[in-house]
Amino acid sequence: MQAEDFLTRHGLENAPREALGGDASARRYTRLPGLLLMDAPKDQPDRTEDFTRIAKHLRDIGLSAPQVPAEDHSRGFLLVEDLGPNLYPQAIATDPSLERPLYEAAVDVLRHLQSHPAPQGLPNLTAADWAEAAALVLDPKTSPQARADFTGTLAETLALADGPRVLILRDYHAENLLWLPRQGLARVGLLDFQLAQMGQPGYDLISLTQDARRDVAPELEAHLITRFDPSPDFAAACAALGAQRALRILGIFARLAKQGRPRYLSLIPRVQRHLARNLAHPALAPLKSLCDKLL
């Protein structure tokens, strides 16, 4: 009823509507002519205020985030510009020769994003916080000492990736990127950035190249990592960030499956492969030893 009231206030009560499929969050989307209705429950961390704020920042630095023509933050509603259906996976399926240039453009967007100061007041988690987020992967019956060993070792591992903190968009992967009929970096449309925060420079790159939902060929991943940062130490940073992400995602997907969303089970083998490849880096040997024991 609240959504109907919001749409009526903006003259859209009779507009054609199409419900869109959800993701792992509690947000719901409805497609209207040229717009999306975002319905974000107020008891969730995905705040509409954050979406509006980060979208403006991205547009201000020349990137393609949606315009937000109407908002009701008190009830968790936004009307958001519909950037269209041409998500990266669809664009690549239509023309496989686009895969490399699309991913290169996405890497160039990250470099551009990180060359600008971030908005003030964003969350800035410690290495211990990042490690604790990955502890979702542990069996609930894991002993407190083993859990402490795991999070402590992972926090030490993440020191390989730390450096000057930059704005990260958190869910930077193919299904949140669009290929638009625009010029330059604006060709890459950006979605799902409301949980943006300060983080490690390689975090979004690993989200892109170690995608839980689609395979990225190892040679393309290596090319993209070098394009982003060719320094020899960056490989260890990528392995550390990739291990943390894979561990956290495995924990999240397992819980979603237990909550009656079994489609996430089909994604787990890919994430397990990412984890194994990251743990194989010599710098991650202590973490690998613990994971072999605990997982």
Tab-separated table of C-alpha atoms in Angstrom:
chain	number	residue	atom	x	y	z
A	1	MET	CA	0.000	0.000	0.000
A	2	GLN	CA	2.853	2.387	0.767
A	3	ALA	CA	4.394	1.680	-2.630
A	4	GLU	CA	1.079	2.462	-4.311
A	5	ASP	CA	0.900	5.762	-2.448
A	6	PHE	CA	4.468	6.644	-3.472
A	7	LEU	CA	3.744	5.895	-7.134
A	8	THR	CA	0.469	7.821	-7.049
A	9	ARG	CA	2.224	10.897	-5.642
A	10	HIS	CA	4.470	10.846	-8.683
A	11	GLY	CA	1.723	10.256	-11.256
A	12	LEU	CA	2.593	6.625	-11.905
A	13	GLU	CA	-0.410	4.842	-10.428
A	14	ASN	CA	-1.471	3.535	-13.861
A	15	ALA	CA	1.992	2.929	-15.309
A	16	PRO	CA	2.767	-0.527	-16.724
A	17	ARG	CA	4.819	-2.596	-14.281
A	18	GLU	CA	7.147	-5.567	-14.387
A	19	ALA	CA	8.457	-7.200	-11.209
A	20	LEU	CA	12.161	-7.970	-11.474
A	21	GLY	CA	13.942	-10.951	-9.975
A	22	GLY	CA	15.619	-10.388	-6.632
A	23	ASP	CA	19.158	-11.043	-5.513
A	24	ALA	CA	20.689	-11.947	-2.170
A	25	SER	CA	19.416	-8.748	-0.550
A	26	ALA	CA	15.943	-7.870	0.715
A	27	ARG	CA	15.490	-5.085	-1.861
A	28	ARG	CA	12.702	-5.418	-4.426
A	29	TYR	CA	12.556	-3.794	-7.864
A	30	THR	CA	9.698	-3.035	-10.249
A	31	ARG	CA	10.300	-1.802	-13.792
A	32	LEU	CA	8.191	1.150	-14.929
A	33	PRO	CA	8.500	3.089	-18.218
A	34	GLY	CA	12.054	4.463	-18.081
A	35	LEU	CA	12.296	3.974	-14.322
A	36	LEU	CA	12.803	1.390	-11.612
A	37	LEU	CA	10.971	1.440	-8.311
A	38	MET	CA	13.354	0.414	-5.530
A	39	ASP	CA	11.709	-0.859	-2.354
A	40	ALA	CA	14.355	-1.212	0.355
A	41	PRO	CA	13.038	-2.409	3.741
A	42	LYS	CA	14.099	-0.036	6.505
A	43	ASP	CA	15.408	-2.789	8.789
A	44	GLN	CA	18.183	-3.694	6.312
A	45	PRO	CA	21.691	-2.196	5.916
A	46	ASP	CA	20.945	-1.237	2.274
A	47	ARG	CA	19.772	2.348	2.852
A	48	THR	CA	18.172	4.409	0.102
A	49	GLU	CA	20.015	7.471	1.424
A	50	ASP	CA	23.317	5.740	0.685
A	51	PHE	CA	22.244	4.806	-2.840
A	52	THR	CA	21.320	8.407	-3.617
A	53	ARG	CA	24.522	9.775	-2.126
A	54	ILE	CA	26.890	7.368	-3.868
A	55	ALA	CA	25.023	7.684	-7.181
A	56	LYS	CA	25.533	11.450	-7.101
A	57	HIS	CA	29.235	11.036	-6.331
A	58	LEU	CA	29.678	8.632	-9.234
A	59	ARG	CA	27.868	10.952	-11.644
A	60	ASP	CA	29.869	13.929	-10.389
A	61	ILE	CA	33.126	12.230	-11.414
A	62	GLY	CA	31.809	11.368	-14.863
A	63	LEU	CA	30.598	7.810	-14.356
A	64	SER	CA	27.214	6.353	-15.282
A	65	ALA	CA	25.156	5.837	-12.156
A	66	PRO	CA	21.368	6.212	-12.388
A	67	GLN	CA	19.640	9.495	-11.779
A	68	VAL	CA	17.206	9.452	-8.831
A	69	PRO	CA	14.199	11.627	-9.751
A	70	ALA	CA	12.127	10.827	-6.651
A	71	GLU	CA	12.846	9.525	-3.153
A	72	ASP	CA	11.087	8.738	0.097
A	73	HIS	CA	13.834	7.710	2.479
A	74	SER	CA	11.516	7.482	5.459
A	75	ARG	CA	9.723	4.546	3.831
A	76	GLY	CA	12.591	3.154	1.756
A	77	PHE	CA	11.379	4.021	-1.757
A	78	LEU	CA	13.292	5.432	-4.718
A	79	LEU	CA	12.457	6.052	-8.345
A	80	VAL	CA	15.671	5.321	-10.191
A	81	GLU	CA	16.611	5.866	-13.827
A	82	ASP	CA	16.393	2.604	-15.773
A	83	LEU	CA	19.728	2.228	-17.572
A	84	GLY	CA	18.307	-0.600	-19.658
A	85	PRO	CA	18.646	-4.378	-19.906
A	86	ASN	CA	22.097	-4.649	-21.502
A	87	LEU	CA	23.949	-6.148	-18.558
A	88	TYR	CA	27.467	-7.404	-19.193
A	89	PRO	CA	26.474	-11.104	-19.405
A	90	GLN	CA	23.792	-10.351	-22.005
A	91	ALA	CA	26.077	-8.086	-24.035
A	92	ILE	CA	28.810	-10.747	-24.063
A	93	ALA	CA	26.353	-13.526	-24.955
A	94	THR	CA	25.194	-11.466	-27.939
A	95	ASP	CA	28.748	-10.704	-29.070
A	96	PRO	CA	31.484	-12.778	-27.374
A	97	SER	CA	34.194	-10.569	-28.918
A	98	LEU	CA	33.079	-7.821	-26.515
A	99	GLU	CA	34.162	-9.699	-23.403
A	100	ARG	CA	37.738	-8.410	-23.235
A	101	PRO	CA	36.956	-4.733	-24.021
A	102	LEU	CA	34.010	-4.735	-21.594
A	103	TYR	CA	36.144	-6.049	-18.768
A	104	GLU	CA	38.972	-3.670	-19.643
A	105	ALA	CA	36.521	-0.774	-19.488
A	106	ALA	CA	35.316	-1.981	-16.068
A	107	VAL	CA	38.920	-2.005	-14.798
A	108	ASP	CA	39.482	1.498	-16.168
A	109	VAL	CA	36.360	2.659	-14.302
A	110	LEU	CA	37.898	1.366	-11.057
A	111	ARG	CA	41.157	3.202	-11.695
A	112	HIS	CA	39.205	6.395	-12.403
A	113	LEU	CA	37.028	5.928	-9.326
A	114	GLN	CA	40.032	5.443	-7.060
A	115	SER	CA	41.821	8.498	-8.462
A	116	HIS	CA	39.158	10.754	-6.883
A	117	PRO	CA	38.623	11.481	-3.181
A	118	ALA	CA	35.834	9.415	-1.670
A	119	PRO	CA	32.788	10.975	0.003
A	120	GLN	CA	33.289	11.740	3.665
A	121	GLY	CA	32.061	9.555	6.511
A	122	LEU	CA	31.984	6.153	4.825
A	123	PRO	CA	32.541	2.980	6.873
A	124	ASN	CA	36.190	1.932	7.030
A	125	LEU	CA	36.506	-1.588	8.409
A	126	THR	CA	39.670	-2.909	10.014
A	127	ALA	CA	41.388	-6.091	8.858
A	128	ALA	CA	39.870	-7.784	11.915
A	129	ASP	CA	36.401	-6.679	10.788
A	130	TRP	CA	36.962	-8.095	7.296
A	131	ALA	CA	38.199	-11.343	8.814
A	132	GLU	CA	35.180	-11.594	11.112
A	133	ALA	CA	32.875	-11.144	8.108
A	134	ALA	CA	34.468	-14.215	6.523
A	135	ALA	CA	33.946	-16.313	9.651
A	136	LEU	CA	30.411	-17.010	8.376
A	137	VAL	CA	31.999	-19.916	6.555
A	138	LEU	CA	32.850	-21.730	9.801
A	139	ASP	CA	30.660	-24.443	11.235
A	140	PRO	CA	28.619	-22.954	14.098
A	141	LYS	CA	30.082	-25.690	16.313
A	142	THR	CA	33.649	-24.469	15.724
A	143	SER	CA	35.374	-23.899	19.056
A	144	PRO	CA	36.012	-20.296	20.171
A	145	GLN	CA	39.773	-20.908	20.033
A	146	ALA	CA	39.663	-22.275	16.493
A	147	ARG	CA	37.468	-19.377	15.413
A	148	ALA	CA	39.924	-16.898	16.948
A	149	ASP	CA	42.823	-18.626	15.182
A	150	PHE	CA	40.950	-18.395	11.885
A	151	THR	CA	40.026	-14.719	12.146
A	152	GLY	CA	43.458	-13.774	13.483
A	153	THR	CA	45.284	-15.556	10.672
A	154	LEU	CA	42.969	-14.091	8.048
A	155	ALA	CA	43.460	-10.577	9.466
A	156	GLU	CA	47.235	-11.051	9.245
A	157	THR	CA	46.842	-12.324	5.672
A	158	LEU	CA	44.829	-9.258	4.690
A	159	ALA	CA	47.790	-7.072	5.650
A	160	LEU	CA	49.229	-8.193	2.285
A	161	ALA	CA	46.453	-6.237	0.562
A	162	ASP	CA	46.222	-3.135	2.696
A	163	GLY	CA	47.334	0.305	1.671
A	164	PRO	CA	45.743	3.712	1.248
A	165	ARG	CA	42.014	3.134	1.574
A	166	VAL	CA	39.834	3.999	-1.427
A	167	LEU	CA	36.142	3.974	-2.257
A	168	ILE	CA	34.988	0.430	-3.066
A	169	LEU	CA	31.528	-0.382	-4.408
A	170	ARG	CA	31.471	-3.875	-2.785
A	171	ASP	CA	29.366	-5.732	-5.412
A	172	TYR	CA	31.332	-4.853	-8.527
A	173	HIS	CA	30.681	-7.786	-10.866
A	174	ALA	CA	29.245	-8.473	-14.301
A	175	GLU	CA	25.587	-8.649	-13.270
A	176	ASN	CA	25.831	-5.142	-11.785
A	177	LEU	CA	27.452	-3.595	-14.875
A	178	LEU	CA	25.767	-2.474	-18.097
A	179	TRP	CA	27.161	-1.626	-21.538
A	180	LEU	CA	25.575	1.666	-22.553
A	181	PRO	CA	25.461	3.639	-25.836
A	182	ARG	CA	27.634	6.381	-24.348
A	183	GLN	CA	31.212	7.563	-24.769
A	184	GLY	CA	34.367	6.808	-22.781
A	185	LEU	CA	34.089	5.482	-19.255
A	186	ALA	CA	30.405	6.476	-19.225
A	187	ARG	CA	29.745	3.411	-21.385
A	188	VAL	CA	29.911	1.322	-18.190
A	189	GLY	CA	26.634	1.606	-16.280
A	190	LEU	CA	26.899	1.026	-12.526
A	191	LEU	CA	24.327	-0.641	-10.261
A	192	ASP	CA	24.084	-1.893	-6.673
A	193	PHE	CA	26.586	0.359	-4.909
A	194	GLN	CA	24.625	1.440	-1.834
A	195	LEU	CA	26.923	-0.522	0.488
A	196	ALA	CA	29.974	1.405	-0.777
A	197	GLN	CA	32.669	1.990	1.811
A	198	MET	CA	36.384	2.533	2.206
A	199	GLY	CA	38.472	-0.504	1.413
A	200	GLN	CA	41.533	-2.029	-0.159
A	201	PRO	CA	42.410	-0.909	-3.713
A	202	GLY	CA	42.152	-4.425	-5.137
A	203	TYR	CA	38.826	-5.391	-3.584
A	204	ASP	CA	36.476	-4.443	-6.444
A	205	LEU	CA	38.940	-5.788	-9.005
A	206	ILE	CA	38.779	-9.221	-7.368
A	207	SER	CA	34.994	-8.970	-7.158
A	208	LEU	CA	35.033	-8.442	-10.936
A	209	THR	CA	37.574	-11.085	-11.906
A	210	GLN	CA	36.623	-13.792	-9.386
A	211	ASP	CA	32.908	-13.570	-10.063
A	212	ALA	CA	30.736	-16.015	-8.142
A	213	ARG	CA	28.182	-16.077	-10.954
A	214	ARG	CA	30.232	-16.426	-14.136
A	215	ASP	CA	33.623	-17.727	-15.188
A	216	VAL	CA	36.393	-15.338	-16.145
A	217	ALA	CA	39.173	-17.098	-18.052
A	218	PRO	CA	42.463	-17.196	-16.101
A	219	GLU	CA	44.339	-15.452	-18.905
A	220	LEU	CA	41.780	-12.636	-18.981
A	221	GLU	CA	41.907	-12.320	-15.195
A	222	ALA	CA	45.713	-12.091	-15.291
A	223	HIS	CA	45.519	-9.425	-18.010
A	224	LEU	CA	43.010	-7.365	-16.027
A	225	ILE	CA	45.060	-7.558	-12.830
A	226	THR	CA	48.145	-6.340	-14.691
A	227	ARG	CA	46.125	-3.574	-16.330
A	228	PHE	CA	45.003	-2.425	-12.888
A	229	ASP	CA	48.359	-2.763	-11.103
A	230	PRO	CA	51.436	-4.316	-12.751
A	231	SER	CA	53.576	-4.295	-9.583
A	232	PRO	CA	54.964	-7.730	-8.602
A	233	ASP	CA	53.581	-7.601	-5.041
A	234	PHE	CA	50.011	-7.125	-6.214
A	235	ALA	CA	49.483	-10.842	-6.900
A	236	ALA	CA	49.750	-11.628	-3.176
A	237	ALA	CA	47.304	-8.828	-2.383
A	238	CYS	CA	44.839	-10.261	-4.895
A	239	ALA	CA	45.175	-13.742	-3.393
A	240	ALA	CA	44.516	-12.397	0.111
A	241	LEU	CA	41.449	-10.422	-0.963
A	242	GLY	CA	40.209	-13.286	-3.107
A	243	ALA	CA	40.456	-15.711	-0.207
A	244	GLN	CA	38.550	-13.384	2.128
A	245	ARG	CA	35.785	-12.817	-0.442
A	246	ALA	CA	35.470	-16.491	-1.293
A	247	LEU	CA	35.249	-17.493	2.369
A	248	ARG	CA	32.602	-14.873	3.105
A	249	ILE	CA	30.572	-15.727	0.001
A	250	LEU	CA	30.629	-19.451	0.766
A	251	GLY	CA	29.206	-18.707	4.203
A	252	ILE	CA	26.516	-16.421	2.787
A	253	PHE	CA	25.476	-18.820	0.017
A	254	ALA	CA	25.251	-21.750	2.425
A	255	ARG	CA	22.976	-19.763	4.729
A	256	LEU	CA	20.787	-18.569	1.847
A	257	ALA	CA	20.375	-22.172	0.709
A	258	LYS	CA	19.351	-23.228	4.223
A	259	GLN	CA	16.784	-20.409	4.204
A	260	GLY	CA	15.038	-21.962	1.202
A	261	ARG	CA	16.980	-20.391	-1.690
A	262	PRO	CA	18.719	-23.461	-3.146
A	263	ARG	CA	19.796	-21.773	-6.397
A	264	TYR	CA	22.867	-20.518	-4.537
A	265	LEU	CA	24.098	-24.099	-4.111
A	266	SER	CA	24.948	-24.231	-7.828
A	267	LEU	CA	27.347	-21.298	-7.384
A	268	ILE	CA	29.333	-22.815	-4.528
A	269	PRO	CA	31.682	-25.025	-6.622
A	270	ARG	CA	32.925	-21.996	-8.575
A	271	VAL	CA	33.624	-20.091	-5.364
A	272	GLN	CA	35.381	-23.134	-3.920
A	273	ARG	CA	37.677	-23.140	-6.966
A	274	HIS	CA	38.432	-19.454	-6.418
A	275	LEU	CA	39.277	-20.171	-2.793
A	276	ALA	CA	41.581	-23.070	-3.640
A	277	ARG	CA	43.445	-21.022	-6.237
A	278	ASN	CA	43.934	-18.110	-3.844
A	279	LEU	CA	45.064	-20.320	-0.984
A	280	ALA	CA	47.662	-21.884	-3.275
A	281	HIS	CA	49.675	-18.640	-3.225
A	282	PRO	CA	52.769	-19.221	-1.051
A	283	ALA	CA	52.072	-16.105	1.011
A	284	LEU	CA	48.780	-17.647	2.167
A	285	ALA	CA	50.251	-20.908	3.473
A	286	PRO	CA	49.245	-20.309	7.143
A	287	LEU	CA	45.662	-19.527	6.144
A	288	LYS	CA	45.541	-22.558	3.838
A	289	SER	CA	46.646	-24.814	6.688
A	290	LEU	CA	43.838	-23.546	8.925
A	291	CYS	CA	41.218	-23.816	6.171
A	292	ASP	CA	42.276	-27.396	5.486
A	293	LYS	CA	41.590	-28.188	9.148
A	294	LEU	CA	38.396	-26.204	9.717
A	295	LEU	CA	36.397	-26.261	6.476
